Amino acid sequence: MSIQSFIPPQRTLMGPGPSDVSPRVLSALARPTVGHLDPTFIGMMDEVKSLLQYAFQTKNTYTMAISAPGSAGMEACFVNLVTPNDTVVVCRNGVFGARMIENVERIGAKVVVVDGTWGRAVDPQALEDTLQQTPDATFVAFVHAETSTGALSDAKTLCEIARKHNCLTIVDAVTSLGGVELRVDEWGIDAVYSGSQKCLSCVPGLSPVSFSDKAAEIIKNRELPVQSWFLDQSLVMGYWSGEGKRSYHHTAPVNSLYALHESLVMLQNEGLENSWARHKAQHKKLASGLEALGISFVVPEGERLPQLNTVHIPEGVDDAKVRQFLLNEYNLEIGAGLGQFAGSAWRIGLMGYAARNENVLLCLAALKEALAQ
Ligand SMILES: *Cc1c(COP(=O)(O)O)cnc(C)c1O
């Protein structure tokens, strides 16, 4: 047997994630591994926490990165907060809202679904109507940036409505963090989770989360233990909040956390609002180029995610052939349609480090050539 080292091709990643990782983040990943209780590492973790508080725009003490991808952040928010006695209103306008429902069902809590149209934002009036008919609701959950459809929902308004009905909010910000406006404290979000590999442009495998004081109280005062030992946040809160001495729960993914630290330093250096503006500007450039090629958007203007552009595959064009052409000829990955949009749409990501002039130009030129063939 002589299996050789794996040398991946140099791709340009313009799909729904992972996104292009900057060379700075990749070099941070290669720095020497230290022990996860090493004083220098603990110092770095404190910085990660401050940087995440900045990215989320929150002062929440319980702001940390779960050692697993975004799906684990989702599950952590649900299993820590929701008990079988709860009634959770979940807004579903794509694949990830549907996963939230599954999480609630597995906990054994009651779920009430606000169904929306794929490719549209969540309708605030539909949430309001449902909450009026669901007086026992305790939580409202929704996806801020639906990566399966490219729709952006008005998280601020949805949280206002939830609060008016005395519900706590669980918000999926996997694709929104760093890419569009997100203000956890100002909007009153109680539990929020994200992913490292979307607009933070870090390697996959970490899930930033943040819990409000109210949410943290629920977690600390639970009578029924969280059914997942690994995701039970009461066991790791001490580590992240610095209360008492840091103790062993699981081995932190040391080098991945160097990478997250570096990507967050880059975000801080750029400025959060500048990052939001850059995503919007690159989206506009891409959108006008796509329209010139006769490619139209699935999501109406005003509800579009700048970082995830879902477009109709033009009539008569072979979906798989085009994506294969882009990959083989240009090392360029764009996303296929997901769920209801499988086979009928492409999802072109402009996330984090990928939201650059070079990528927009490459994508437009390569698509033009692919369509001409
Ligand atoms: C990618 C994504 C997830 C899941 O994250 P993973 O890191 O793939 O587990 C959840 N929600 C949304 C909106 C996403 O885009």
mmCIF file of C-alpha atoms and ligand atoms in Angstrom:
data_model
loop_
_atom_site.group_PDB
_atom_site.id
_atom_site.type_symbol
_atom_site.label_atom_id
_atom_site.label_comp_id
_atom_site.label_asym_id
_atom_site.label_seq_id
_atom_site.Cartn_x
_atom_site.Cartn_y
_atom_site.Cartn_z
ATOM 1 C CA MET A 1 0.000 0.000 0.000
ATOM 2 C CA SER A 2 1.312 3.425 -0.792
ATOM 3 C CA ILE A 3 -1.416 5.977 -0.447
ATOM 4 C CA GLN A 4 0.010 9.432 -1.060
ATOM 5 C CA SER A 5 -0.661 12.748 0.639
ATOM 6 C CA PHE A 6 -3.950 14.343 -0.319
ATOM 7 C CA ILE A 7 -3.357 17.567 -2.235
ATOM 8 C CA PRO A 8 -6.716 19.215 -2.933
ATOM 9 C CA PRO A 9 -7.215 21.337 -6.052
ATOM 10 C CA GLN A 10 -7.251 25.110 -5.631
ATOM 11 C CA ARG A 11 -10.959 25.838 -6.033
ATOM 12 C CA THR A 12 -12.870 29.089 -5.881
ATOM 13 C CA LEU A 13 -15.819 28.389 -3.609
ATOM 14 C CA MET A 14 -18.968 30.284 -4.557
ATOM 15 C CA GLY A 15 -21.611 27.951 -3.258
ATOM 16 C CA PRO A 16 -23.688 27.881 -0.077
ATOM 17 C CA GLY A 17 -20.601 27.144 2.049
ATOM 18 C CA PRO A 18 -17.887 26.360 2.797
ATOM 19 C CA SER A 19 -16.718 29.660 1.348
ATOM 20 C CA ASP A 20 -13.231 30.642 0.239
ATOM 21 C CA VAL A 21 -10.863 30.618 3.199
ATOM 22 C CA SER A 22 -8.306 33.411 3.160
ATOM 23 C CA PRO A 23 -4.592 32.537 3.191
ATOM 24 C CA ARG A 24 -4.317 34.325 6.544
ATOM 25 C CA VAL A 25 -6.808 31.920 8.099
ATOM 26 C CA LEU A 26 -5.151 28.885 6.520
ATOM 27 C CA SER A 27 -1.754 29.904 7.878
ATOM 28 C CA ALA A 28 -3.230 30.446 11.347
ATOM 29 C CA LEU A 29 -4.458 26.856 11.168
ATOM 30 C CA ALA A 30 -0.902 25.600 10.663
ATOM 31 C CA ARG A 31 0.513 27.222 13.814
ATOM 32 C CA PRO A 32 1.848 24.889 16.526
ATOM 33 C CA THR A 33 -0.767 23.078 18.567
ATOM 34 C CA VAL A 34 -0.739 23.881 22.285
ATOM 35 C CA GLY A 35 -2.688 22.228 25.069
ATOM 36 C CA HIS A 36 -6.278 23.380 25.281
ATOM 37 C CA LEU A 37 -5.775 24.350 28.927
ATOM 38 C CA ASP A 38 -2.485 26.126 28.181
ATOM 39 C CA PRO A 39 -2.615 29.661 29.634
ATOM 40 C CA THR A 40 -1.817 31.180 26.240
ATOM 41 C CA PHE A 41 -4.662 29.258 24.646
ATOM 42 C CA ILE A 42 -7.105 30.328 27.342
ATOM 43 C CA GLY A 43 -6.059 33.931 26.675
ATOM 44 C CA MET A 44 -6.810 33.434 23.002
ATOM 45 C CA MET A 45 -10.209 31.920 23.836
ATOM 46 C CA ASP A 46 -11.066 35.070 25.814
ATOM 47 C CA GLU A 47 -10.277 37.051 22.685
ATOM 48 C CA VAL A 48 -12.434 34.738 20.561
ATOM 49 C CA LYS A 49 -15.293 35.430 22.948
ATOM 50 C CA SER A 50 -14.842 39.237 22.684
ATOM 51 C CA LEU A 51 -14.539 39.020 18.915
ATOM 52 C CA LEU A 52 -17.710 36.917 18.702
ATOM 53 C CA GLN A 53 -19.526 39.396 20.938
ATOM 54 C CA TYR A 54 -18.537 42.064 18.422
ATOM 55 C CA ALA A 55 -19.613 39.982 15.423
ATOM 56 C CA PHE A 56 -22.981 39.212 17.033
ATOM 57 C CA GLN A 57 -23.311 42.756 18.458
ATOM 58 C CA THR A 58 -23.994 41.444 21.929
ATOM 59 C CA LYS A 59 -22.749 41.773 25.477
ATOM 60 C CA ASN A 60 -23.992 38.257 26.302
ATOM 61 C CA THR A 61 -21.620 36.491 28.700
ATOM 62 C CA TYR A 62 -22.529 33.159 27.147
ATOM 63 C CA THR A 63 -21.044 33.757 23.747
ATOM 64 C CA MET A 64 -18.852 30.926 22.565
ATOM 65 C CA ALA A 65 -18.046 28.532 19.750
ATOM 66 C CA ILE A 66 -19.376 24.997 19.886
ATOM 67 C CA SER A 67 -16.830 22.427 18.712
ATOM 68 C CA ALA A 68 -18.919 21.185 15.799
ATOM 69 C CA PRO A 69 -20.572 22.619 12.678
ATOM 70 C CA GLY A 70 -23.621 24.898 12.462
ATOM 71 C CA SER A 71 -26.066 22.013 12.778
ATOM 72 C CA ALA A 72 -24.673 21.367 16.263
ATOM 73 C CA GLY A 73 -25.236 25.013 17.140
ATOM 74 C CA MET A 74 -28.834 24.601 16.026
ATOM 75 C CA GLU A 75 -29.276 21.471 18.093
ATOM 76 C CA ALA A 76 -27.538 23.053 21.095
ATOM 77 C CA CYS A 77 -29.966 25.979 21.120
ATOM 78 C CA PHE A 78 -32.991 23.691 20.949
ATOM 79 C CA VAL A 79 -31.972 20.941 23.352
ATOM 80 C CA ASN A 80 -30.717 23.354 26.004
ATOM 81 C CA LEU A 81 -33.734 25.648 25.999
ATOM 82 C CA VAL A 82 -36.734 23.620 24.932
ATOM 83 C CA THR A 83 -38.317 20.974 27.175
ATOM 84 C CA PRO A 84 -41.273 18.660 26.470
ATOM 85 C CA ASN A 85 -43.561 21.194 28.223
ATOM 86 C CA ASP A 86 -42.852 23.922 25.702
ATOM 87 C CA THR A 87 -44.744 25.034 22.627
ATOM 88 C CA VAL A 88 -42.456 26.278 19.894
ATOM 89 C CA VAL A 89 -43.630 28.303 16.914
ATOM 90 C CA VAL A 90 -41.271 27.622 14.009
ATOM 91 C CA CYS A 91 -41.293 29.635 10.793
ATOM 92 C CA ARG A 92 -40.517 27.445 7.797
ATOM 93 C CA ASN A 93 -39.599 28.978 4.452
ATOM 94 C CA GLY A 94 -36.857 26.547 3.437
ATOM 95 C CA VAL A 95 -34.758 23.526 4.377
ATOM 96 C CA PHE A 96 -33.290 24.894 7.585
ATOM 97 C CA GLY A 97 -36.614 25.915 9.090
ATOM 98 C CA ALA A 98 -37.723 22.328 8.485
ATOM 99 C CA ARG A 99 -34.699 21.099 10.462
ATOM 100 C CA MET A 100 -35.708 23.316 13.363
ATOM 101 C CA ILE A 101 -39.074 21.554 13.394
ATOM 102 C CA GLU A 102 -37.346 18.176 13.561
ATOM 103 C CA ASN A 103 -35.301 19.344 16.523
ATOM 104 C CA VAL A 104 -38.429 20.404 18.411
ATOM 105 C CA GLU A 105 -40.218 17.151 17.563
ATOM 106 C CA ARG A 106 -37.316 15.047 18.816
ATOM 107 C CA ILE A 107 -37.389 16.890 22.126
ATOM 108 C CA GLY A 108 -41.050 15.964 22.413
ATOM 109 C CA ALA A 109 -42.250 19.550 22.651
ATOM 110 C CA LYS A 110 -45.283 20.855 20.801
ATOM 111 C CA VAL A 111 -44.479 22.508 17.493
ATOM 112 C CA VAL A 112 -46.666 24.967 15.628
ATOM 113 C CA VAL A 113 -45.495 25.730 12.102
ATOM 114 C CA VAL A 114 -45.820 29.045 10.283
ATOM 115 C CA ASP A 115 -45.456 27.910 6.691
ATOM 116 C CA GLY A 116 -44.110 30.386 4.182
ATOM 117 C CA THR A 117 -43.333 30.386 0.501
ATOM 118 C CA TRP A 118 -39.931 29.113 -0.564
ATOM 119 C CA GLY A 119 -37.844 32.001 -1.857
ATOM 120 C CA ARG A 120 -39.686 34.585 0.227
ATOM 121 C CA ALA A 121 -38.953 36.176 3.597
ATOM 122 C CA VAL A 122 -40.944 34.977 6.607
ATOM 123 C CA ASP A 123 -44.220 36.933 6.702
ATOM 124 C CA PRO A 124 -44.389 38.844 10.025
ATOM 125 C CA GLN A 125 -48.193 39.018 9.853
ATOM 126 C CA ALA A 126 -48.381 35.215 9.567
ATOM 127 C CA LEU A 127 -46.271 34.915 12.728
ATOM 128 C CA GLU A 128 -48.466 37.473 14.507
ATOM 129 C CA ASP A 129 -51.636 35.587 13.502
ATOM 130 C CA THR A 130 -50.216 32.245 14.638
ATOM 131 C CA LEU A 131 -49.098 33.644 17.990
ATOM 132 C CA GLN A 132 -52.543 35.107 18.594
ATOM 133 C CA GLN A 133 -53.965 31.623 18.132
ATOM 134 C CA THR A 134 -51.228 29.990 20.245
ATOM 135 C CA PRO A 135 -51.433 31.542 23.705
ATOM 136 C CA ASP A 136 -49.301 28.782 25.244
ATOM 137 C CA ALA A 137 -46.331 29.456 22.902
ATOM 138 C CA THR A 138 -43.022 29.800 24.752
ATOM 139 C CA PHE A 139 -40.498 30.098 21.905
ATOM 140 C CA VAL A 140 -40.373 31.471 18.379
ATOM 141 C CA ALA A 141 -37.722 30.072 16.048
ATOM 142 C CA PHE A 142 -36.801 31.207 12.545
ATOM 143 C CA VAL A 143 -33.938 31.335 10.065
ATOM 144 C CA HIS A 144 -32.556 34.823 9.458
ATOM 145 C CA ALA A 145 -30.815 33.960 6.173
ATOM 146 C CA GLU A 146 -32.334 30.898 4.459
ATOM 147 C CA THR A 147 -29.397 29.453 2.547
ATOM 148 C CA SER A 148 -31.610 26.955 0.764
ATOM 149 C CA THR A 149 -33.580 29.741 -0.954
ATOM 150 C CA GLY A 150 -31.528 32.942 -0.680
ATOM 151 C CA ALA A 151 -34.226 34.825 1.270
ATOM 152 C CA LEU A 152 -33.493 37.264 4.090
ATOM 153 C CA SER A 153 -36.119 37.644 6.807
ATOM 154 C CA ASP A 154 -36.712 40.708 8.950
ATOM 155 C CA ALA A 155 -35.284 39.356 12.205
ATOM 156 C CA LYS A 156 -35.826 42.609 14.074
ATOM 157 C CA THR A 157 -39.570 42.672 13.401
ATOM 158 C CA LEU A 158 -40.014 38.928 14.017
ATOM 159 C CA CYS A 159 -38.288 39.269 17.401
ATOM 160 C CA GLU A 160 -40.506 42.246 18.310
ATOM 161 C CA ILE A 161 -43.603 40.188 17.576
ATOM 162 C CA ALA A 162 -42.259 37.239 19.592
ATOM 163 C CA ARG A 163 -41.479 39.478 22.550
ATOM 164 C CA LYS A 164 -44.943 41.033 22.474
ATOM 165 C CA HIS A 165 -46.314 37.504 22.933
ATOM 166 C CA ASN A 166 -43.855 36.696 25.735
ATOM 167 C CA CYS A 167 -41.867 34.217 23.691
ATOM 168 C CA LEU A 168 -38.114 33.774 23.685
ATOM 169 C CA THR A 169 -36.451 33.686 20.270
ATOM 170 C CA ILE A 170 -34.122 31.135 18.707
ATOM 171 C CA VAL A 171 -32.513 32.497 15.545
ATOM 172 C CA ASP A 172 -30.462 30.722 12.880
ATOM 173 C CA ALA A 173 -27.741 33.169 11.842
ATOM 174 C CA VAL A 174 -25.493 30.591 10.183
ATOM 175 C CA THR A 175 -25.348 32.453 6.883
ATOM 176 C CA SER A 176 -26.183 35.945 8.128
ATOM 177 C CA LEU A 177 -23.341 36.472 10.629
ATOM 178 C CA GLY A 178 -20.809 38.866 9.071
ATOM 179 C CA GLY A 179 -22.735 39.099 5.785
ATOM 180 C CA VAL A 180 -25.818 41.159 6.607
ATOM 181 C CA GLU A 181 -26.921 43.373 9.485
ATOM 182 C CA LEU A 182 -27.418 41.350 12.660
ATOM 183 C CA ARG A 183 -27.796 42.984 16.079
ATOM 184 C CA VAL A 184 -28.425 40.381 18.755
ATOM 185 C CA ASP A 185 -28.880 42.720 21.733
ATOM 186 C CA GLU A 186 -30.717 45.528 19.987
ATOM 187 C CA TRP A 187 -33.144 43.096 18.372
ATOM 188 C CA GLY A 188 -33.589 41.102 21.582
ATOM 189 C CA ILE A 189 -32.551 37.682 20.280
ATOM 190 C CA ASP A 190 -32.355 35.101 23.099
ATOM 191 C CA ALA A 191 -30.439 32.291 21.423
ATOM 192 C CA VAL A 192 -28.501 32.563 18.189
ATOM 193 C CA TYR A 193 -26.185 30.196 16.382
ATOM 194 C CA SER A 194 -23.930 30.475 13.363
ATOM 195 C CA GLY A 195 -21.252 28.591 11.453
ATOM 196 C CA SER A 196 -17.582 29.230 10.840
ATOM 197 C CA GLN A 197 -17.587 28.438 7.120
ATOM 198 C CA LYS A 198 -20.089 30.884 5.672
ATOM 199 C CA CYS A 199 -19.523 34.653 5.895
ATOM 200 C CA LEU A 200 -16.733 34.314 8.458
ATOM 201 C CA SER A 201 -14.761 32.408 5.806
ATOM 202 C CA CYS A 202 -13.143 30.133 8.324
ATOM 203 C CA VAL A 203 -12.786 26.373 7.974
ATOM 204 C CA PRO A 204 -15.931 24.320 8.665
ATOM 205 C CA GLY A 205 -16.442 22.691 12.025
ATOM 206 C CA LEU A 206 -17.200 25.419 14.564
ATOM 207 C CA SER A 207 -20.514 26.949 15.540
ATOM 208 C CA PRO A 208 -20.547 30.337 17.283
ATOM 209 C CA VAL A 209 -23.516 30.633 19.640
ATOM 210 C CA SER A 210 -24.783 33.253 22.056
ATOM 211 C CA PHE A 211 -27.398 33.056 24.806
ATOM 212 C CA SER A 212 -29.107 36.044 26.463
ATOM 213 C CA ASP A 213 -29.145 36.207 30.266
ATOM 214 C CA LYS A 214 -32.755 34.999 30.194
ATOM 215 C CA ALA A 215 -31.807 32.002 28.083
ATOM 216 C CA ALA A 216 -28.775 31.280 30.263
ATOM 217 C CA GLU A 217 -31.018 31.296 33.362
ATOM 218 C CA ILE A 218 -33.280 28.696 31.756
ATOM 219 C CA ILE A 219 -30.278 26.503 30.995
ATOM 220 C CA LYS A 220 -28.880 26.807 34.519
ATOM 221 C CA ASN A 221 -32.234 26.134 36.205
ATOM 222 C CA ARG A 222 -33.413 23.183 34.153
ATOM 223 C CA GLU A 223 -34.850 20.316 36.155
ATOM 224 C CA LEU A 224 -34.732 17.827 33.303
ATOM 225 C CA PRO A 225 -31.107 17.339 32.229
ATOM 226 C CA VAL A 226 -30.371 18.098 28.576
ATOM 227 C CA GLN A 227 -30.626 14.781 26.736
ATOM 228 C CA SER A 228 -27.342 15.422 24.898
ATOM 229 C CA TRP A 229 -24.315 15.235 27.168
ATOM 230 C CA PHE A 230 -21.944 16.800 24.648
ATOM 231 C CA LEU A 231 -24.185 19.759 23.825
ATOM 232 C CA ASP A 232 -25.300 20.414 27.422
ATOM 233 C CA GLN A 233 -24.177 24.029 27.756
ATOM 234 C CA SER A 234 -24.417 24.039 31.539
ATOM 235 C CA LEU A 235 -21.334 21.803 31.482
ATOM 236 C CA VAL A 236 -19.234 24.165 29.362
ATOM 237 C CA MET A 237 -20.470 27.549 30.569
ATOM 238 C CA GLY A 238 -17.822 27.595 33.285
ATOM 239 C CA TYR A 239 -15.111 27.162 30.699
ATOM 240 C CA TRP A 240 -16.252 30.003 28.491
ATOM 241 C CA SER A 241 -17.478 32.457 31.058
ATOM 242 C CA GLY A 242 -14.267 32.161 33.068
ATOM 243 C CA GLU A 243 -16.210 31.411 36.253
ATOM 244 C CA GLY A 244 -13.879 29.483 38.513
ATOM 245 C CA LYS A 245 -11.060 27.616 36.924
ATOM 246 C CA ARG A 246 -11.152 26.281 33.418
ATOM 247 C CA SER A 247 -11.767 22.607 33.513
ATOM 248 C CA TYR A 248 -11.816 19.774 31.046
ATOM 249 C CA HIS A 249 -15.069 18.996 29.274
ATOM 250 C CA HIS A 250 -13.836 17.932 25.844
ATOM 251 C CA THR A 251 -10.625 18.655 23.971
ATOM 252 C CA ALA A 252 -11.126 21.942 22.189
ATOM 253 C CA PRO A 253 -10.286 21.879 18.441
ATOM 254 C CA VAL A 254 -7.228 24.008 19.128
ATOM 255 C CA ASN A 255 -6.046 24.778 15.595
ATOM 256 C CA SER A 256 -9.545 25.363 14.248
ATOM 257 C CA LEU A 257 -9.984 27.937 16.985
ATOM 258 C CA TYR A 258 -6.770 29.693 15.865
ATOM 259 C CA ALA A 259 -8.422 29.888 12.450
ATOM 260 C CA LEU A 260 -11.667 31.271 13.876
ATOM 261 C CA HIS A 261 -9.682 33.822 15.880
ATOM 262 C CA GLU A 262 -7.877 34.953 12.724
ATOM 263 C CA SER A 263 -11.079 35.220 10.673
ATOM 264 C CA LEU A 264 -12.696 37.278 13.435
ATOM 265 C CA VAL A 265 -9.622 39.536 13.660
ATOM 266 C CA MET A 266 -10.004 40.109 9.922
ATOM 267 C CA LEU A 267 -13.679 40.976 10.429
ATOM 268 C CA GLN A 268 -12.807 43.364 13.234
ATOM 269 C CA ASN A 269 -10.092 45.026 11.134
ATOM 270 C CA GLU A 270 -12.454 45.506 8.230
ATOM 271 C CA GLY A 271 -15.287 46.646 10.481
ATOM 272 C CA LEU A 272 -18.577 44.801 10.745
ATOM 273 C CA GLU A 273 -20.583 47.437 8.892
ATOM 274 C CA ASN A 274 -17.972 47.616 6.141
ATOM 275 C CA SER A 275 -18.248 43.862 5.752
ATOM 276 C CA TRP A 276 -22.044 44.111 5.405
ATOM 277 C CA ALA A 277 -21.572 46.890 2.822
ATOM 278 C CA ARG A 278 -18.980 44.885 0.879
ATOM 279 C CA HIS A 279 -21.339 41.918 0.593
ATOM 280 C CA LYS A 280 -24.087 44.216 -0.689
ATOM 281 C CA ALA A 281 -21.818 45.931 -3.223
ATOM 282 C CA GLN A 282 -20.491 42.656 -4.634
ATOM 283 C CA HIS A 283 -24.018 41.268 -4.790
ATOM 284 C CA LYS A 284 -25.140 44.275 -6.856
ATOM 285 C CA LYS A 285 -22.241 43.770 -9.238
ATOM 286 C CA LEU A 286 -23.028 40.074 -9.601
ATOM 287 C CA ALA A 287 -26.764 40.703 -9.991
ATOM 288 C CA SER A 288 -26.348 43.178 -12.841
ATOM 289 C CA GLY A 289 -23.911 40.818 -14.591
ATOM 290 C CA LEU A 290 -26.292 37.878 -14.223
ATOM 291 C CA GLU A 291 -29.216 39.897 -15.520
ATOM 292 C CA ALA A 292 -27.115 40.849 -18.557
ATOM 293 C CA LEU A 293 -26.689 37.115 -19.193
ATOM 294 C CA GLY A 294 -30.456 36.687 -19.052
ATOM 295 C CA ILE A 295 -30.368 34.939 -15.686
ATOM 296 C CA SER A 296 -33.119 35.968 -13.272
ATOM 297 C CA PHE A 297 -33.384 35.824 -9.492
ATOM 298 C CA VAL A 298 -35.728 33.533 -7.592
ATOM 299 C CA VAL A 299 -36.130 35.921 -4.645
ATOM 300 C CA PRO A 300 -37.794 39.323 -5.172
ATOM 301 C CA GLU A 301 -35.612 42.397 -4.735
ATOM 302 C CA GLY A 302 -35.654 43.620 -1.158
ATOM 303 C CA GLU A 303 -35.754 40.069 0.250
ATOM 304 C CA ARG A 304 -32.516 38.858 -1.354
ATOM 305 C CA LEU A 305 -29.482 37.726 0.545
ATOM 306 C CA PRO A 306 -26.400 39.454 -0.876
ATOM 307 C CA GLN A 307 -24.229 36.522 0.168
ATOM 308 C CA LEU A 308 -26.373 33.812 -1.458
ATOM 309 C CA ASN A 309 -27.827 34.467 -4.876
ATOM 310 C CA THR A 310 -30.470 31.971 -5.943
ATOM 311 C CA VAL A 311 -31.167 32.189 -9.661
ATOM 312 C CA HIS A 312 -33.359 30.303 -12.117
ATOM 313 C CA ILE A 313 -31.484 27.938 -14.406
ATOM 314 C CA PRO A 314 -32.277 29.243 -17.913
ATOM 315 C CA GLU A 315 -34.637 27.163 -20.049
ATOM 316 C CA GLY A 316 -32.926 24.315 -21.892
ATOM 317 C CA VAL A 317 -29.690 24.538 -19.914
ATOM 318 C CA ASP A 318 -28.296 21.359 -18.346
ATOM 319 C CA ASP A 319 -27.782 22.044 -14.637
ATOM 320 C CA ALA A 320 -25.162 19.388 -13.933
ATOM 321 C CA LYS A 321 -23.227 20.029 -17.162
ATOM 322 C CA VAL A 322 -22.816 23.717 -16.411
ATOM 323 C CA ARG A 323 -21.662 23.130 -12.866
ATOM 324 C CA GLN A 324 -19.256 20.454 -14.075
ATOM 325 C CA PHE A 325 -17.886 22.831 -16.720
ATOM 326 C CA LEU A 326 -17.274 25.532 -14.110
ATOM 327 C CA LEU A 327 -15.534 23.075 -11.834
ATOM 328 C CA ASN A 328 -13.410 21.380 -14.491
ATOM 329 C CA GLU A 329 -12.481 24.421 -16.576
ATOM 330 C CA TYR A 330 -12.353 27.145 -13.944
ATOM 331 C CA ASN A 331 -12.024 25.351 -10.619
ATOM 332 C CA LEU A 332 -15.149 27.245 -9.662
ATOM 333 C CA GLU A 333 -17.821 25.771 -7.439
ATOM 334 C CA ILE A 334 -21.355 27.152 -7.387
ATOM 335 C CA GLY A 335 -24.211 25.542 -5.494
ATOM 336 C CA ALA A 336 -26.966 23.347 -6.857
ATOM 337 C CA GLY A 337 -30.597 23.944 -5.914
ATOM 338 C CA LEU A 338 -31.744 22.378 -2.651
ATOM 339 C CA GLY A 339 -35.118 20.884 -1.681
ATOM 340 C CA GLN A 340 -37.910 22.421 -3.765
ATOM 341 C CA PHE A 341 -35.292 24.141 -5.946
ATOM 342 C CA ALA A 342 -33.235 21.042 -6.766
ATOM 343 C CA GLY A 343 -32.613 21.002 -10.533
ATOM 344 C CA SER A 344 -34.279 24.366 -11.184
ATOM 345 C CA ALA A 345 -31.957 26.856 -9.474
ATOM 346 C CA TRP A 346 -28.318 27.634 -8.790
ATOM 347 C CA ARG A 347 -27.093 29.143 -5.581
ATOM 348 C CA ILE A 348 -24.155 31.484 -6.090
ATOM 349 C CA GLY A 349 -22.414 32.369 -2.859
ATOM 350 C CA LEU A 350 -20.565 35.593 -2.149
ATOM 351 C CA MET A 351 -19.638 34.790 1.400
ATOM 352 C CA GLY A 352 -16.881 36.442 3.397
ATOM 353 C CA TYR A 353 -13.540 36.269 1.610
ATOM 354 C CA ALA A 354 -15.372 35.154 -1.554
ATOM 355 C CA ALA A 355 -17.210 38.493 -1.810
ATOM 356 C CA ARG A 356 -14.501 40.094 -3.942
ATOM 357 C CA ASN A 357 -14.230 41.648 -7.434
ATOM 358 C CA GLU A 358 -12.079 38.775 -8.686
ATOM 359 C CA ASN A 359 -14.709 36.193 -7.799
ATOM 360 C CA VAL A 360 -17.597 38.121 -9.311
ATOM 361 C CA LEU A 361 -15.716 38.625 -12.582
ATOM 362 C CA LEU A 362 -14.578 34.995 -12.700
ATOM 363 C CA CYS A 363 -18.083 33.705 -12.073
ATOM 364 C CA LEU A 364 -19.704 35.917 -14.707
ATOM 365 C CA ALA A 365 -17.083 35.127 -17.347
ATOM 366 C CA ALA A 366 -17.130 31.398 -16.665
ATOM 367 C CA LEU A 367 -20.944 31.249 -16.648
ATOM 368 C CA LYS A 368 -21.103 33.173 -19.916
ATOM 369 C CA GLU A 369 -18.764 30.666 -21.538
ATOM 370 C CA ALA A 370 -20.624 27.698 -20.074
ATOM 371 C CA LEU A 371 -23.978 28.966 -21.351
ATOM 372 C CA ALA A 372 -22.543 29.632 -24.824
ATOM 373 C CA GLN A 373 -21.451 26.010 -25.141
HETATM 374 C C1 LIG B 1 -25.144 25.774 6.513
HETATM 375 C C2 LIG B 1 -26.342 26.056 7.332
HETATM 376 C C3 LIG B 1 -26.660 25.296 8.476
HETATM 377 C C4 LIG B 1 -25.893 24.078 8.877
HETATM 378 O O1 LIG B 1 -24.564 24.344 9.134
HETATM 379 P P1 LIG B 1 -23.489 23.156 9.019
HETATM 380 O O2 LIG B 1 -22.207 23.839 9.365
HETATM 381 O O3 LIG B 1 -23.556 22.677 7.604
HETATM 382 O O4 LIG B 1 -23.873 22.107 9.979
HETATM 383 C C5 LIG B 1 -27.765 25.670 9.223
HETATM 384 N N1 LIG B 1 -28.532 26.726 8.863
HETATM 385 C C6 LIG B 1 -28.268 27.465 7.775
HETATM 386 C C7 LIG B 1 -29.151 28.616 7.431
HETATM 387 C C8 LIG B 1 -27.166 27.152 6.981
HETATM 388 O O5 LIG B 1 -26.901 27.872 5.892
#
